Each structure stands twice: as C-alpha cells, then as structure tokens.
Amino acid sequence: MIMINVHSLIKAYNKEIVLNIPELTIQRGEVFGLVGNNGAGKTTFFNLILDLILPSKGHIINNEVKVQESEDWKAFTGAFIDESFTIGYLTADEYFGFIAELREMNQADLEKHLGRYTDFFNGEIRGKKKFIRDMSKGNQKKVGIAAAMMGNPEVVVLDEPFANLDPGSQFKLRQLIKDQVAEKGTTFLISSHTLDNITDVCSRIVILEKGKIVKDVAKTASTLKEIEAFFTGVVVEESNFNLD
Amino acid sequence: MKRSLNYFAWREVTRSSAFGKSMATTIMLGFLALYFIVNFLALGFMLPKLITEKFPNAYPVSVFNSYLLVYFGFDLLMRQLLQSLPTISFKPFIILNIKRSRISRYLLIRSVFHFFNFLPYFLLIPLTFTLVAPHYSTLATVAWFAGILLMIFTNHFLTTYLKWWINESGYGFYVFVGLFLALYGINFFKTVDLTGLFGQFFDTILHQPALAFVLIIPVVTFYLLNDRYLRSNLYLNLVDKKQKDSTVRDFSWMNRFGDYGKFISLDVRMIWRNKRPRTQFMMTILFLFYGLLIYKDQGHGIPDFMFIIGGLMMVSFFSISIGQFFPAWHSQYFAMLMTQNFKMKQFLQAFYYMNVAASFVYFLLSLPYTLIDTRVIYYHSAMLIYHIGVNMNLIFFFGKNSKRALDLSGSSMFNYQGMRATQWLMVFPLVFGPLIIYALLKLALGASGALLVLGGLGAVGILLQPHLFNYFTKAYLQQKHRLIRDYKNS
C-alpha cells in the first residue's frame, strides 16, 4: 500500500535546480532512509513533504492527500526538522502538553506516550522547570523527536535525528523507531549524512546527490556493502593506499 | 599593536543590523528624537516663567532644586525598567590576553553612552542660562551644573549596580520597589522632608561651589562597586542566567478557555517569558498613567481630542504595541506551527480574544480618570469598541504582510530589529485613523454624534468579525509559504 507518492517534483531557486525527483513511492510501514552529503537536498525534500516550501513543479501525495492542496495530511503526520520545531520559552512538559492538545490527546495518552521515552530522556527532560531554550542542543532534539511521534501519526519525518545525540541516546532512539514500526506500522522518513545509524533502522535506503536520486535499494547484507562503497569509496581507497 | 577596545564597540554599533535599518525607520527615529529634543528644549525655556507664575514669592532656582530629587527618583525607576546591563559582547574578550580590569573599565565606560544620559542636557542647558547664570557667578553656575551632571551619572551607575543585585536574587526588584515607595511615603507625609533637604543642598552649592565636589563621592563609589562586581564575575554565566524554578509561572489554567485556550496561554507565556515582548507589555502599563499628564484642565476644560488620544494610549496601546509585530512573535517556530494539526482560524481568533480581554482590562483600569472628567467614560467606551471592531482587524490586515522574524530575547527599548516600513506605516491608520474620523465627524455631527459614529464603526466591525475571520484565515494561508521563507531568511 502506497503511503507517499512523489510526482515529477522539481525545486529550483533562481533556475538552479536543487531537487529533481521524477518519481518516488514510499510504502506504508517502510522506514525510508535518505542519505546524502551537505546540500544534497534532503531537508528541501522534507520541507516539500511538509508543505513548508512550494515546489517549482510537480506535487506530493501523502496518504491520498495532495499536500500542496489540502491541509488534511497534518492530522496523521508528525515531524521534527530542527530546533525551530520546539518553542524555546516553554518548559518541555508545557511543550508536550501544547502538542498533545493540538494532536487531540488526553493526559493519559500523553503519559503513556512519554512513558516509552523515559530511558531516552535520561531523567533530564521531564519534571524540570527549565525552558527549552536553556537546554543543551541534544536535549532540545530529544524533546522535538518525542513530540513528533505524538498522537499515533502514520507518517513521521525526522531530519538528522541522530546528529547531536550521544552514542547511548542514538542507540535508544534506534530502538524506539524500530518498536514504533513493529507495533504500529508507522512509516518513517529519516535523513542522515552518516551511514551507521540509518543502515541499522531503515528498510530502504536512498542516496541523494545534488538533488538527484543516485541509488535506491532495499537494505540487505549485499546492498549495505554497495552503499558503503558508494559513500566511503574515496576514503577506503585512500586508506588502502596509505597502508600499502 | 594595541588596539583600543572602543574600536570594537564602534564597529559593533555601525555594523549591527539595527544600524542598517530601513529608510522609513531612520526618518521616524529622526522625528522621534527631534520631538523629544524640542519638548525638552521648550520646557527648558518655559520653565522659569512657569515657576515665577506658580511660586511668585520663591527663588525660581530653589523651586527647581526642590524638585530635583523627585526627578532623580523617577529617573532611577525608569532606568530600572529600561536600561540594560553593560554585558554586551564581552565574551570574545575574556579568553584573550586582556586584563579583566581593562574589560570591566571598557564595559562600564561604554555603558555611559546611553539615551538617558543625553536627554537631560536639552532641558538643563537652556535652564542653566535662563535660571541660574543671570543670578549667580560663573563659578557657582558651573558647580551647580556639574552637581546635576554628577547626579545623572550616580543614577546611571547605581542602576547598573542595583540590576546586578536584582539579577541574582529573585526578590531584589520587590525590595527595590518597596524601598522606593517607603522613601516616597516618608517624603509625602513630611516625616522627613527629603526633597526639601536635597533641594537645599543644591541651593547651598550655588553659594559654596566647592560643595559640588561632595557629589563626586557617590559616582566614584558606585563606579568602583560595579567595577569590583564585574572583575569577580566576568564569566560566561554573567549574562545567560538560567531560569530559576521559582520564577517559572504556570499559565496552564488558561487552557480551559476552550479551543482558543492553548493558543491564548501560548501568547501569554510568549509575552511574559521573553524580554522584548515583556518590556513592551510593561510599557503599556506605564502608559496607563499617561492620563495624569494629558487630562489636565488648563482653565477652559480639557479639549475633547485629548480623550481620543488618551483612549488610544490607555485602552488600545497594548494591542497596538504587541499587534504591530503579529504574527512575527511566533516567527522562530512558525514552520513547526504550520505542520501541526490546527486551524489557522483558531490561531487568529486566540490572538483576537486575548487582545479583547486585555483591552477591556486596560479600559477598566483607565476608568478612575472619570473622577477628573466624567466624559472619560463615554470617550473611552467608544474607543474600546472602535478599537476591537476596527483596529484589531487592521492589525490582522497588516500582519499578513509581516516579513521579518523577531528575536524574542533582544532588549526592547530602542530595538529596531524586525522593524520595517510596514510597522511604521501601520501605526498611522491605527493611531491617526480614529483622530481624523473624529475630527471630520465632529464638524458635521458635533462631539456626541462623532463619538456615536466612532463607536458604531466599531460595532459594525464586531458584527462582521465572523466573516472577517474567514477572510483573514484565507489570506494568512495564502501567505504561509512566503512567511516561512521570509522568517527563515531574516
């Protein structure tokens, strides 16, 4: 069953094409990993899915809703792009409360949802009278990610969720994503510019380079090598050279 | 090469984003500065005449001197609210090979270049020539002038020192206000005639010019206290004081106001917890006292225009002040809001209802002026209805063209970050609109007729509000992508 459908999508700034995806479909329950270097167009693509910027051409359909035309996708889509997705002058609990109300969750739902994040939060987020703007970058990110998964969304978009997190938290986040997929069949769209985390959680990996999809493979042991080679090719060669 | 630290200060000023502000802002600022300067100059030239009229039997200088303490008292209070701590941009210096004493000296001296330390001259210089110079020797005049100058700087450094202290202890501000009120009370009930004693001191300076040297003591004392504080506290956490538990106020009870509650409580938290909107809010409270200034009978009744101005300044100033930046207050997380599942209409309505409630509270608070003149109640009521029906919609209308993101943490006084020609332009219809309408209608219908129409216009706006909300919802949704882009790029 198709969750997200991209039709001849082009985003250009002053005639310079930054994203060009002629055709892309993402299945329900897929964990879609988007990998690419800085400026490859990952965030642009996510912003287009969330209707935060307008495409120059084409459109995106999210669960039968044409994103550029209707707002109904908001009811089943959660997202965290960067720290600007949190509200600096609220405490974490107030922020969760605010999002919970927008997502029409009651107090019990909220507690149940956040209960799953106890480990991930590491006792530094909840029950603190500390504004989000005063938290560390990593903790701000944790708040944003937990809020993005609120209200049983069918699609969750996470831009660079692993960056700025300590290794322990990265591991816990991977587990949280896997659990959510197994229990609820949520579709995830995750981007990263490093491979280790994304290859662990994702079922499908797409490599974006200069706005174009250059590789699109399901994750298996053999494709993993292929992807790694694509990315680290240059580095591997160099190190080999040194060893020799 | 040893470059003066002032070089950086100058660069910081000329290269700041506020300096490269738009033409319109520059022009308006020029006008504003000119307005203050002309006012103070005029006061400087008129005051001697006013004093001789009111106190024909006293020495004009003594009368002026006896009011000095009152002036410095209120100066101190205003400074507490509006003057910021001299902590700007010291961070890059503390890891460099620069002595702490030098950084501290630089910060303190730099802080002296403040609006509050310049404005009084426009009043003082003409006064010195009209009031003091003709009657006293040059030496006495100079000593008197220097004495006042030293008091201004005392206030400056005292403010800074008090602010360090208030910054550290949550209750500091209340202690300060308590002390201030206590002294005011002692003076008011003539337990000790503080203002008189202070005035007499300045009278004595005119006869014993050497006494002015005494006033150097407080300036130097407070300067040294500041210096000592800075030297021992010049660490990273000097400025970014983290929020203390006790000061996190809970506004969750507001969530009960139905669908709008969550946004109203967000708006209220935004205003209360961020420096810039909060200072703007405090200013609107100060403006409640504007009536004391303008509702004065000059012999032939208060002109009715004053009530329109007063109504604007007291009833609708909150909405004008906060509304001129709507929706840029939420610019930092605007993209996030746009991915959430809510209706734009709710967002607009919540802001509307918060302003209606606030305007009503300000209206109630301004009612005691009825004691001065009973017409206040009619004029303020009409202005309240006009404001809710017409001005609020104008605010929404201009808001959809909002372009610049706002930095919530910036200080608010004389801060022109996020200010554009639009912000200046929108003040004209908001403030001059009702004045012009009233003036024109008064010619045709007389005062009460004009007032009725003014209120009537507001009532029409209120009745049309549901339709207007639909229109604005559509308009704001159309602007969504542009708003996100502009906020991100500014």
XYZ file of C-alpha atoms in Angstrom:
734
model
C 0.000 0.000 0.000
C 1.407 3.340 -1.027
C 1.885 5.970 1.680
C 3.771 8.721 -0.090
C 3.838 9.369 -3.780
C 6.086 11.918 -5.442
C 5.230 13.115 -8.949
C 7.815 14.830 -11.146
C 8.962 17.019 -8.288
C 11.335 19.880 -9.043
C 12.507 22.598 -6.717
C 14.630 25.359 -8.178
C 15.989 28.593 -6.792
C 16.727 31.163 -9.484
C 16.789 28.481 -12.173
C 19.279 26.415 -10.215
C 17.674 23.045 -9.638
C 18.267 21.864 -6.055
C 15.907 18.888 -6.134
C 14.650 16.797 -9.021
C 12.723 13.614 -8.271
C 10.738 12.395 -11.299
C 9.050 9.502 -9.477
C 9.199 8.059 -5.967
C 6.820 5.934 -3.943
C 7.155 5.026 -0.292
C 5.161 2.092 1.042
C 3.212 2.063 4.268
C 5.367 0.819 7.145
C 8.565 1.436 5.257
C 11.472 3.021 7.098
C 12.821 5.250 4.410
C 16.387 6.429 4.881
C 17.606 9.423 2.961
C 21.367 9.743 2.822
C 23.463 12.420 1.218
C 26.157 14.978 1.715
C 25.533 18.528 2.889
C 23.418 20.386 0.372
C 22.231 17.225 -1.370
C 18.601 18.309 -0.968
C 17.487 16.156 1.969
C 15.971 18.967 4.024
C 14.460 20.519 0.895
C 12.693 17.250 0.157
C 11.341 17.011 3.711
C 10.227 20.646 3.653
C 8.314 19.890 0.456
C 6.611 16.882 2.024
C 5.544 19.091 4.925
C 4.346 21.869 2.602
C 6.774 24.330 4.181
C 8.056 25.369 0.777
C 6.345 25.296 -2.597
C 7.677 23.062 -5.372
C 8.608 24.650 -8.682
C 6.950 21.745 -10.449
C 5.133 18.554 -9.545
C 3.422 17.525 -6.330
C 3.464 15.098 -3.408
C 0.633 12.868 -2.277
C 0.706 11.842 1.361
C -1.784 9.054 2.086
C -4.118 10.129 -0.718
C -3.945 13.795 0.332
C -2.320 16.167 -2.109
C -0.052 18.076 0.265
C 0.065 21.227 -1.823
C -3.723 21.491 -1.911
C -5.194 20.240 1.343
C -4.167 20.513 4.981
C -5.647 17.157 5.965
C -2.232 15.464 5.991
C -1.431 17.324 9.212
C -3.723 15.022 11.186
C -1.579 11.935 10.546
C 1.909 13.384 10.032
C 4.494 14.181 12.677
C 7.780 15.941 12.006
C 10.970 17.243 13.504
C 13.275 19.221 11.229
C 15.415 21.330 13.569
C 15.362 23.165 16.911
C 12.954 25.714 15.474
C 10.361 22.953 15.802
C 10.361 23.467 19.557
C 9.186 26.565 21.404
C 12.097 27.989 23.372
C 10.197 29.755 26.104
C 8.165 26.736 27.198
C 9.340 24.011 29.534
C 9.492 20.533 27.989
C 6.353 19.449 29.839
C 4.445 22.522 28.703
C 5.562 21.917 25.143
C 4.442 18.285 25.243
C 1.131 19.461 26.687
C 0.702 22.008 23.906
C 1.429 19.499 21.135
C -0.761 16.892 22.841
C -3.684 19.295 22.712
C -3.085 20.041 19.046
C -2.962 16.295 18.423
C -6.092 15.768 20.490
C -4.515 13.500 23.069
C -5.706 13.422 26.655
C -3.470 13.409 29.720
C -3.486 9.603 29.955
C -2.491 9.203 26.288
C 0.271 11.703 26.799
C 1.667 9.976 29.877
C 1.541 6.642 28.103
C 3.340 8.044 25.089
C 6.047 9.789 27.086
C 6.470 6.753 29.328
C 8.124 4.987 26.428
C 10.743 7.730 26.269
C 11.808 7.565 29.920
C 15.070 5.848 29.040
C 15.722 8.096 26.056
C 15.168 11.229 28.176
C 17.651 10.001 30.750
C 15.921 11.980 33.514
C 16.911 15.302 32.006
C 13.744 16.373 30.254
C 10.572 15.862 32.239
C 9.569 17.497 35.509
C 12.208 20.163 35.075
C 11.337 23.819 35.397
C 13.744 24.672 32.657
C 12.866 26.386 29.417
C 13.695 24.520 26.236
C 15.899 27.412 25.080
C 18.126 26.796 28.133
C 18.588 23.092 27.350
C 21.520 21.581 25.519
C 21.177 21.027 21.770
C 20.878 17.279 22.276
C 18.099 17.601 24.815
C 16.233 20.070 22.608
C 16.382 17.465 19.893
C 15.023 14.762 22.195
C 12.055 16.986 23.041
C 11.368 17.623 19.369
C 11.617 13.958 18.376
C 9.333 12.764 21.175
C 6.808 15.435 20.188
C 6.978 14.444 16.514
C 5.880 10.913 17.362
C 2.893 12.066 19.405
C -0.693 11.179 18.611
C -0.040 7.985 16.651
C 0.980 9.601 13.381
C 1.022 7.368 10.317
C 3.995 9.206 8.859
C 6.923 10.593 10.825
C 9.516 12.827 9.178
C 12.801 13.214 11.064
C 15.620 15.318 9.651
C 19.016 14.311 11.035
C 17.584 12.833 14.237
C 20.885 11.258 15.277
C 23.092 14.311 14.950
C 23.977 15.970 18.294
C 22.919 12.901 20.295
C 25.371 10.947 22.433
C 26.025 7.322 21.366
C 23.787 5.911 24.105
C 20.867 8.079 23.073
C 21.440 7.228 19.406
C 21.095 3.574 20.278
C 17.932 4.165 22.311
C 16.409 6.229 19.518
C 17.062 3.458 17.020
C 15.244 1.078 19.328
C 12.319 3.481 19.742
C 11.913 3.817 15.990
C 12.065 0.061 15.469
C 9.482 -0.527 18.225
C 7.136 2.047 16.754
C 7.376 0.404 13.322
C 6.809 -3.081 14.727
C 3.847 -2.094 16.908
C 2.019 0.478 14.835
C 3.351 0.058 11.311
C 4.333 3.735 11.178
C 6.064 4.975 8.043
C 9.306 6.780 8.797
C 11.300 9.175 6.659
C 14.709 9.704 8.177
C 17.693 11.564 6.839
C 21.307 11.469 7.827
C 24.699 12.173 6.395
C 26.320 9.312 8.221
C 25.581 5.693 7.460
C 25.833 3.664 10.680
C 22.527 4.618 12.328
C 20.495 4.813 9.184
C 21.541 1.421 7.876
C 20.522 -0.066 11.203
C 16.940 1.274 11.341
C 15.975 1.694 7.720
C 14.407 -0.885 5.459
C 15.150 1.109 2.340
C 17.957 3.498 1.611
C 18.016 6.248 -0.954
C 21.104 8.258 -1.735
C 20.604 11.799 -2.849
C 23.318 13.694 -4.617
C 22.983 17.236 -5.894
C 19.223 16.935 -5.825
C 19.004 13.646 -7.700
C 18.400 10.097 -6.532
C 21.536 8.181 -7.431
C 20.813 4.971 -5.555
C 17.616 3.401 -4.282
C 17.964 -0.018 -2.670
C 16.274 -2.201 -0.091
C 18.589 -2.962 2.786
C 20.180 -6.363 2.611
C 23.635 -7.526 3.550
C 24.837 -7.205 -0.015
C 23.343 -3.774 -0.717
C 24.837 -2.498 2.513
C 28.325 -3.111 1.159
C 27.300 -1.414 -2.041
C 26.078 1.701 -0.224
C 29.103 1.850 1.991
C 31.320 1.571 -1.034
C 29.478 4.405 -2.681
C 29.987 6.679 0.274
C 33.332 5.694 1.622
C 34.824 4.703 -1.687
C 37.214 7.571 -1.799
C 38.179 7.207 1.826
C 38.726 3.479 1.598
C 40.966 3.858 -1.396
C 42.998 6.486 0.341
C 43.460 4.473 3.493
C 44.376 1.418 1.469
C 46.916 3.452 -0.311
C 48.410 4.550 2.964
C 48.549 1.016 4.306
C 50.284 -0.207 1.250
C 49.784 46.872 18.030
C 47.436 47.580 20.853
C 44.062 48.482 19.534
C 41.603 50.240 21.763
C 38.610 48.149 22.742
C 36.474 51.103 21.779
C 37.328 50.313 18.190
C 35.256 47.130 18.524
C 32.460 48.975 20.241
C 32.235 51.383 17.344
C 32.319 48.567 14.789
C 29.635 46.740 16.707
C 27.354 49.748 16.577
C 27.893 50.637 12.946
C 27.691 47.057 11.720
C 24.731 45.952 13.821
C 21.611 45.015 11.974
C 19.743 47.836 13.663
C 22.081 50.408 12.181
C 21.373 49.362 8.636
C 17.693 49.855 9.176
C 15.281 50.946 6.561
C 14.858 54.495 5.387
C 11.437 54.779 6.952
C 12.763 53.734 10.349
C 15.588 56.228 10.135
C 13.194 59.021 9.285
C 10.764 58.079 12.041
C 13.603 57.799 14.536
C 14.822 61.205 13.496
C 11.360 62.627 14.089
C 11.074 60.906 17.447
C 14.445 62.183 18.603
C 13.580 65.642 17.356
C 10.255 65.509 19.170
C 11.922 64.720 22.482
C 14.622 67.283 21.964
C 12.148 70.026 21.039
C 9.976 69.139 24.026
C 12.864 69.272 26.429
C 14.238 72.452 24.893
C 10.826 74.120 25.074
C 10.459 73.022 28.671
C 13.906 74.397 29.389
C 12.937 77.825 28.096
C 9.416 77.882 29.534
C 10.127 76.546 32.976
C 11.498 79.766 34.531
C 8.332 81.602 33.505
C 6.067 78.837 34.794
C 7.885 78.757 38.112
C 7.597 82.507 38.671
C 3.879 82.308 37.855
C 3.195 79.457 40.257
C 5.561 80.431 43.034
C 5.790 84.206 42.872
C 7.410 84.522 46.309
C 10.189 81.962 45.994
C 13.542 81.959 44.265
C 12.944 80.146 40.957
C 16.189 78.217 41.304
C 15.233 76.961 44.755
C 11.863 75.804 43.462
C 13.592 73.930 40.664
C 16.143 72.475 43.083
C 13.392 71.242 45.394
C 12.028 69.125 42.539
C 15.388 67.617 41.670
C 15.069 64.610 43.974
C 11.648 63.780 42.518
C 13.186 63.893 39.060
C 16.123 61.689 40.025
C 13.795 59.297 41.833
C 11.668 58.723 38.760
C 14.743 58.693 36.588
C 16.035 55.816 38.706
C 12.744 53.950 38.408
C 12.614 54.401 34.620
C 16.219 53.308 34.323
C 15.481 50.176 36.336
C 12.930 49.213 33.720
C 14.600 50.394 30.564
C 18.361 50.498 30.997
C 20.160 47.280 30.173
C 23.219 45.809 31.827
C 26.563 46.533 30.184
C 27.304 42.943 29.281
C 27.071 43.109 25.545
C 29.718 41.257 23.585
C 32.358 40.779 26.256
C 32.553 37.055 25.528
C 35.163 37.167 22.783
C 37.479 39.193 25.029
C 37.639 37.066 28.146
C 39.813 34.366 26.635
C 42.186 36.842 25.066
C 45.206 38.402 26.633
C 43.352 41.378 28.052
C 43.291 42.187 31.740
C 39.949 41.846 33.481
C 40.224 45.356 34.809
C 40.503 46.661 31.283
C 37.438 44.754 30.081
C 35.451 45.922 33.067
C 36.505 49.534 32.527
C 35.582 49.260 28.863
C 32.137 47.834 29.629
C 31.357 50.466 32.240
C 32.556 53.444 30.252
C 30.747 52.193 27.202
C 27.512 51.899 29.130
C 27.589 55.630 29.820
C 26.695 56.335 26.198
C 23.028 55.870 26.783
C 19.977 57.810 25.721
C 19.097 58.586 29.339
C 22.395 60.294 29.895
C 21.955 62.620 26.941
C 18.338 63.670 27.002
C 18.540 65.804 30.204
C 21.015 68.220 28.614
C 18.354 69.587 26.328
C 16.447 70.647 29.403
C 19.427 71.524 31.545
C 21.433 73.712 29.209
C 18.693 76.280 28.478
C 17.741 76.213 32.160
C 21.282 76.921 33.215
C 21.326 80.008 31.033
C 17.872 81.299 31.883
C 17.511 80.320 35.508
C 20.959 80.220 37.047
C 23.534 82.112 35.014
C 21.909 85.593 35.225
C 21.727 85.491 39.017
C 24.906 83.746 40.077
C 28.617 83.859 39.379
C 30.083 81.727 36.617
C 31.782 79.521 39.174
C 28.518 78.894 41.032
C 26.711 78.134 37.769
C 29.366 75.675 36.694
C 29.325 73.999 40.107
C 25.531 73.699 40.041
C 25.575 72.246 36.536
C 28.369 69.855 37.429
C 26.449 68.780 40.523
C 23.430 67.749 38.465
C 25.684 66.073 35.935
C 27.284 64.029 38.693
C 23.837 63.047 39.965
C 22.909 61.778 36.498
C 25.990 59.570 36.454
C 25.333 58.461 40.026
C 21.921 57.309 38.894
C 23.468 55.566 35.931
C 25.962 53.514 37.936
C 23.535 52.970 40.800
C 21.056 51.497 38.338
C 23.667 49.141 36.970
C 24.735 48.049 40.435
C 21.151 47.503 41.566
C 20.468 45.476 38.442
C 23.346 43.089 39.145
C 21.899 42.557 42.555
C 18.315 42.179 41.318
C 19.537 39.766 38.669
C 20.989 37.499 41.327
C 18.139 37.438 43.787
C 14.593 36.954 42.610
C 13.109 39.212 45.278
C 15.558 42.055 44.607
C 13.187 44.011 42.430
C 10.457 43.964 45.073
C 12.891 45.124 47.746
C 13.846 47.984 45.474
C 10.246 48.952 44.773
C 9.399 48.633 48.483
C 12.288 50.866 49.470
C 11.357 53.343 46.791
C 7.753 53.500 47.957
C 8.822 53.767 51.605
C 11.050 56.750 50.835
C 8.291 58.248 48.752
C 5.877 57.801 51.660
C 8.268 59.330 54.203
C 8.636 62.286 51.915
C 4.965 62.561 51.058
C 3.799 62.612 54.674
C 6.623 65.013 55.529
C 8.133 62.718 58.169
C 11.446 63.798 56.761
C 11.446 66.387 54.021
C 13.855 64.562 51.722
C 13.139 66.606 48.603
C 13.472 69.824 50.586
C 16.798 68.775 52.070
C 18.095 67.700 48.688
C 16.942 70.990 47.173
C 18.616 72.943 49.958
C 21.828 71.096 49.259
C 21.774 72.359 45.685
C 20.863 75.836 46.934
C 23.965 75.715 49.101
C 26.111 74.667 46.150
C 25.196 77.968 44.497
C 26.707 79.798 47.450
C 29.524 77.360 48.248
C 30.563 75.977 44.836
C 33.218 73.753 46.415
C 30.416 71.599 47.868
C 29.791 70.161 44.403
C 32.903 68.051 44.911
C 30.975 66.070 47.524
C 28.840 64.638 44.724
C 31.885 63.035 43.179
C 31.867 60.566 46.060
C 28.687 58.654 45.112
C 29.660 58.484 41.427
C 33.077 57.067 42.226
C 31.668 54.739 44.888
C 29.090 53.184 42.572
C 31.553 53.043 39.710
C 34.017 51.158 41.910
C 31.309 48.831 43.233
C 30.358 47.970 39.642
C 33.977 47.541 38.738
C 34.552 45.183 41.657
C 31.458 43.180 40.777
C 32.462 42.856 37.135
C 36.035 41.852 37.927
C 34.947 38.986 40.134
C 32.009 37.909 37.973
C 33.344 38.180 34.471
C 32.467 34.637 33.486
C 30.311 33.180 30.772
C 27.303 32.822 33.034
C 27.296 36.544 33.800
C 24.731 37.141 31.100
C 22.898 33.939 30.431
C 21.298 33.469 33.779
C 19.285 30.307 33.623
C 15.684 30.482 34.689
C 15.166 29.768 38.352
C 12.467 27.324 39.392
C 10.547 29.832 41.426
C 10.180 32.217 38.538
C 8.543 29.802 36.114
C 4.965 30.894 36.265
C 2.340 28.409 35.301
C -0.339 29.600 32.923
C -1.956 26.224 32.362
C -5.264 27.380 33.851
C -5.750 29.347 30.647
C -6.008 26.128 28.673
C -9.543 25.858 29.954
C -10.709 28.631 27.660
C -11.925 26.098 25.139
C -10.310 25.742 21.763
C -8.550 29.090 21.995
C -7.108 28.391 25.427
C -3.990 26.630 24.214
C -3.053 29.496 21.924
C -4.012 32.174 24.424
C -1.798 30.564 27.029
C 0.956 30.310 24.411
C 0.594 34.016 23.644
C 0.613 34.922 27.319
C 3.677 32.806 28.004
C 5.371 34.309 24.968
C 4.795 37.819 26.308
C 5.692 37.032 29.897
C 8.786 34.912 29.364
C 10.636 36.814 26.685
C 12.419 40.022 27.341
C 11.271 42.003 24.387
C 7.507 41.455 24.453
C 7.607 41.659 28.227
C 9.196 45.097 28.284
C 6.735 46.208 25.651
C 3.944 44.967 27.869
C 5.408 46.816 30.878
C 5.493 49.996 28.839
C 1.778 49.718 28.132
C 1.177 49.581 31.893
C 3.252 52.731 32.344
C 1.113 54.359 29.682
C -1.908 53.949 31.949
C -0.503 56.960 33.803
C -0.482 58.973 30.598
C -3.858 60.360 31.609
C -2.272 62.152 34.552
C -0.212 64.078 32.026
C -2.803 64.915 29.405
C -6.086 65.064 31.327
C -5.325 68.464 32.760
C -7.712 71.340 32.852
C -5.889 74.393 31.514
C -8.665 76.739 32.550
C -11.206 76.141 29.801
C -11.921 72.421 30.104
C -9.990 69.507 28.700
C -10.125 69.544 24.885
C -12.083 66.522 23.650
C -9.206 65.439 21.388
C -7.278 64.590 24.495
C -9.823 61.925 25.350
C -9.396 60.271 21.974
C -5.611 60.304 22.376
C -5.949 59.149 25.966
C -8.321 56.370 24.966
C -5.846 55.203 22.358
C -2.842 55.354 24.649
C -4.516 53.697 27.586
C -7.116 51.315 26.164
C -5.608 50.166 22.882
C -1.899 50.656 23.398
C -1.398 47.036 24.422
C -2.836 45.719 21.171
C -1.046 48.290 19.060
C 2.266 47.583 20.750
C 2.015 43.795 20.596
C -0.099 43.701 17.447
C 2.312 45.625 15.271
C 4.564 42.548 15.227
C 1.845 39.937 14.903
C 2.430 37.167 13.789
C 6.232 37.644 13.828
C 6.231 36.953 17.573
C 5.870 33.316 16.610
C 8.411 33.533 13.807
C 11.042 31.351 15.478
C 8.824 28.266 15.354
C 6.396 29.316 12.657
C 7.326 26.372 10.425
C 6.562 23.959 13.263
C 3.149 25.537 13.837
C 2.401 25.109 10.157
C 2.944 21.350 10.333
C 0.593 20.959 13.275
C -2.959 19.868 13.047
C -4.911 23.017 13.865
C -6.861 25.588 12.016
C -5.303 28.926 11.169
C -8.608 30.446 12.215
C -8.135 29.299 15.812
C -4.697 30.846 15.882
C -6.078 34.211 14.743
C -9.101 34.032 16.999
C -6.981 33.265 20.043
C -4.898 36.377 19.441
C -8.080 38.376 18.918
C -9.710 37.224 22.138
C -6.572 37.785 24.149
C -6.475 41.363 22.885
C -10.160 41.917 23.509
C -9.709 40.750 27.098
C -6.572 42.820 27.599
C -8.155 45.953 26.122
C -11.129 45.516 28.403
C -8.868 45.266 31.448
C -6.979 48.386 30.377
C -10.332 50.087 29.835
C -11.383 49.246 33.408
C -8.043 50.419 34.759
C -8.413 53.735 32.936
C -11.879 54.394 34.359
C -10.675 56.179 37.530
C -9.916 59.125 35.245
C -13.664 59.656 35.265
C -13.007 61.391 38.583
C -11.109 64.058 36.674
C -13.737 64.426 33.980
C -16.938 62.424 33.532
C -16.604 62.496 29.742
C -13.794 59.952 30.088
C -16.266 57.090 30.377
C -18.008 57.950 27.084
C -14.837 58.535 25.144
C -13.014 55.513 26.480
C -16.024 53.254 25.856
C -16.290 54.475 22.275
C -12.553 53.973 21.810
C -12.753 50.464 23.251
C -15.499 49.452 20.820
C -13.772 51.176 17.908
C -10.505 49.501 18.821
C -11.961 45.992 18.981
C -14.037 46.418 15.844
C -11.696 48.359 13.591
C -8.117 48.493 14.865
C -7.889 44.780 15.648
C -8.846 43.998 12.062
C -6.322 46.499 10.775
C -3.694 44.683 12.849
C -4.631 41.380 11.198
C -4.659 43.083 7.833
C -1.129 44.424 8.208
C 0.065 41.272 9.972
C -0.348 39.131 6.893
C 2.384 41.160 5.203
C 4.788 40.517 8.061
C 8.288 39.922 6.750
C 10.962 39.915 9.412
C 11.498 37.382 12.132
C 11.692 38.768 15.644
C 14.424 37.998 18.106
C 12.403 37.495 21.271
C 15.367 37.713 23.602
C 16.512 41.120 22.394
C 16.025 44.085 24.639
C 13.005 46.062 23.667
C 13.886 49.678 24.158
C 15.079 51.376 21.036
C 15.397 47.985 19.454
C 14.568 48.136 15.800
C 15.333 44.542 14.921
C 12.427 43.211 12.913
C 11.190 46.731 12.279
C 10.231 47.623 8.747
C 8.424 50.385 6.980
C 5.221 48.349 7.376
C 5.444 48.604 11.135
C 5.711 52.372 10.942
C 3.061 52.660 8.284
C 0.540 50.638 10.225
C 0.801 52.988 13.181
C -0.718 55.756 11.079
C -4.147 54.236 10.460
C -4.199 52.743 13.954
C -3.451 55.991 15.766
C -4.428 58.756 13.388
C -7.416 56.889 11.946
C -9.740 57.486 14.884
C -8.405 61.028 15.360
C -9.153 62.003 11.772
C -12.530 60.258 11.741
C -13.479 62.013 14.955
C -12.289 65.400 13.746
C -14.200 65.163 10.460
C -17.374 63.825 12.036
C -17.301 66.461 14.734
C -17.513 69.143 12.067
C -20.626 67.522 10.664
C -22.341 65.997 13.680
C -20.889 67.598 16.767
C -18.954 65.880 19.505
C -21.522 63.357 20.728
C -22.587 62.458 17.202
C -18.975 61.877 16.231
C -18.487 59.717 19.274
C -21.553 57.632 18.441
C -20.362 57.043 14.883
C -16.910 56.083 16.142
C -18.464 53.510 18.461
C -20.856 52.492 15.691
C -17.971 51.765 13.309
C -16.503 49.526 15.979
C -19.821 47.766 16.480
C -20.088 47.103 12.729
C -16.596 45.621 12.808
C -17.534 43.383 15.733
C -20.699 42.197 13.975
C -18.755 41.409 10.813
C -15.995 39.644 12.759
C -17.001 36.057 11.790
C -16.784 36.974 8.100
C -13.574 38.884 8.625
C -12.055 35.860 10.358
C -12.859 33.739 7.314
C -11.272 36.315 5.062
C -8.122 36.596 7.186
C -7.800 32.828 7.537
C -7.721 32.518 3.775
C -5.325 35.433 3.425
C -2.912 34.077 6.036
C -2.950 30.612 4.489
C -2.109 32.157 1.138
C 0.851 33.924 2.727
C 2.058 30.816 4.565
C 4.970 29.825 2.341
C 6.159 33.388 1.976
C 6.019 33.913 5.743
C 8.045 30.743 6.390
C 10.621 31.776 3.787
C 10.918 35.371 4.974
C 11.189 34.404 8.626
C 13.900 31.927 7.805
C 15.864 34.390 5.710
C 15.765 37.266 8.159
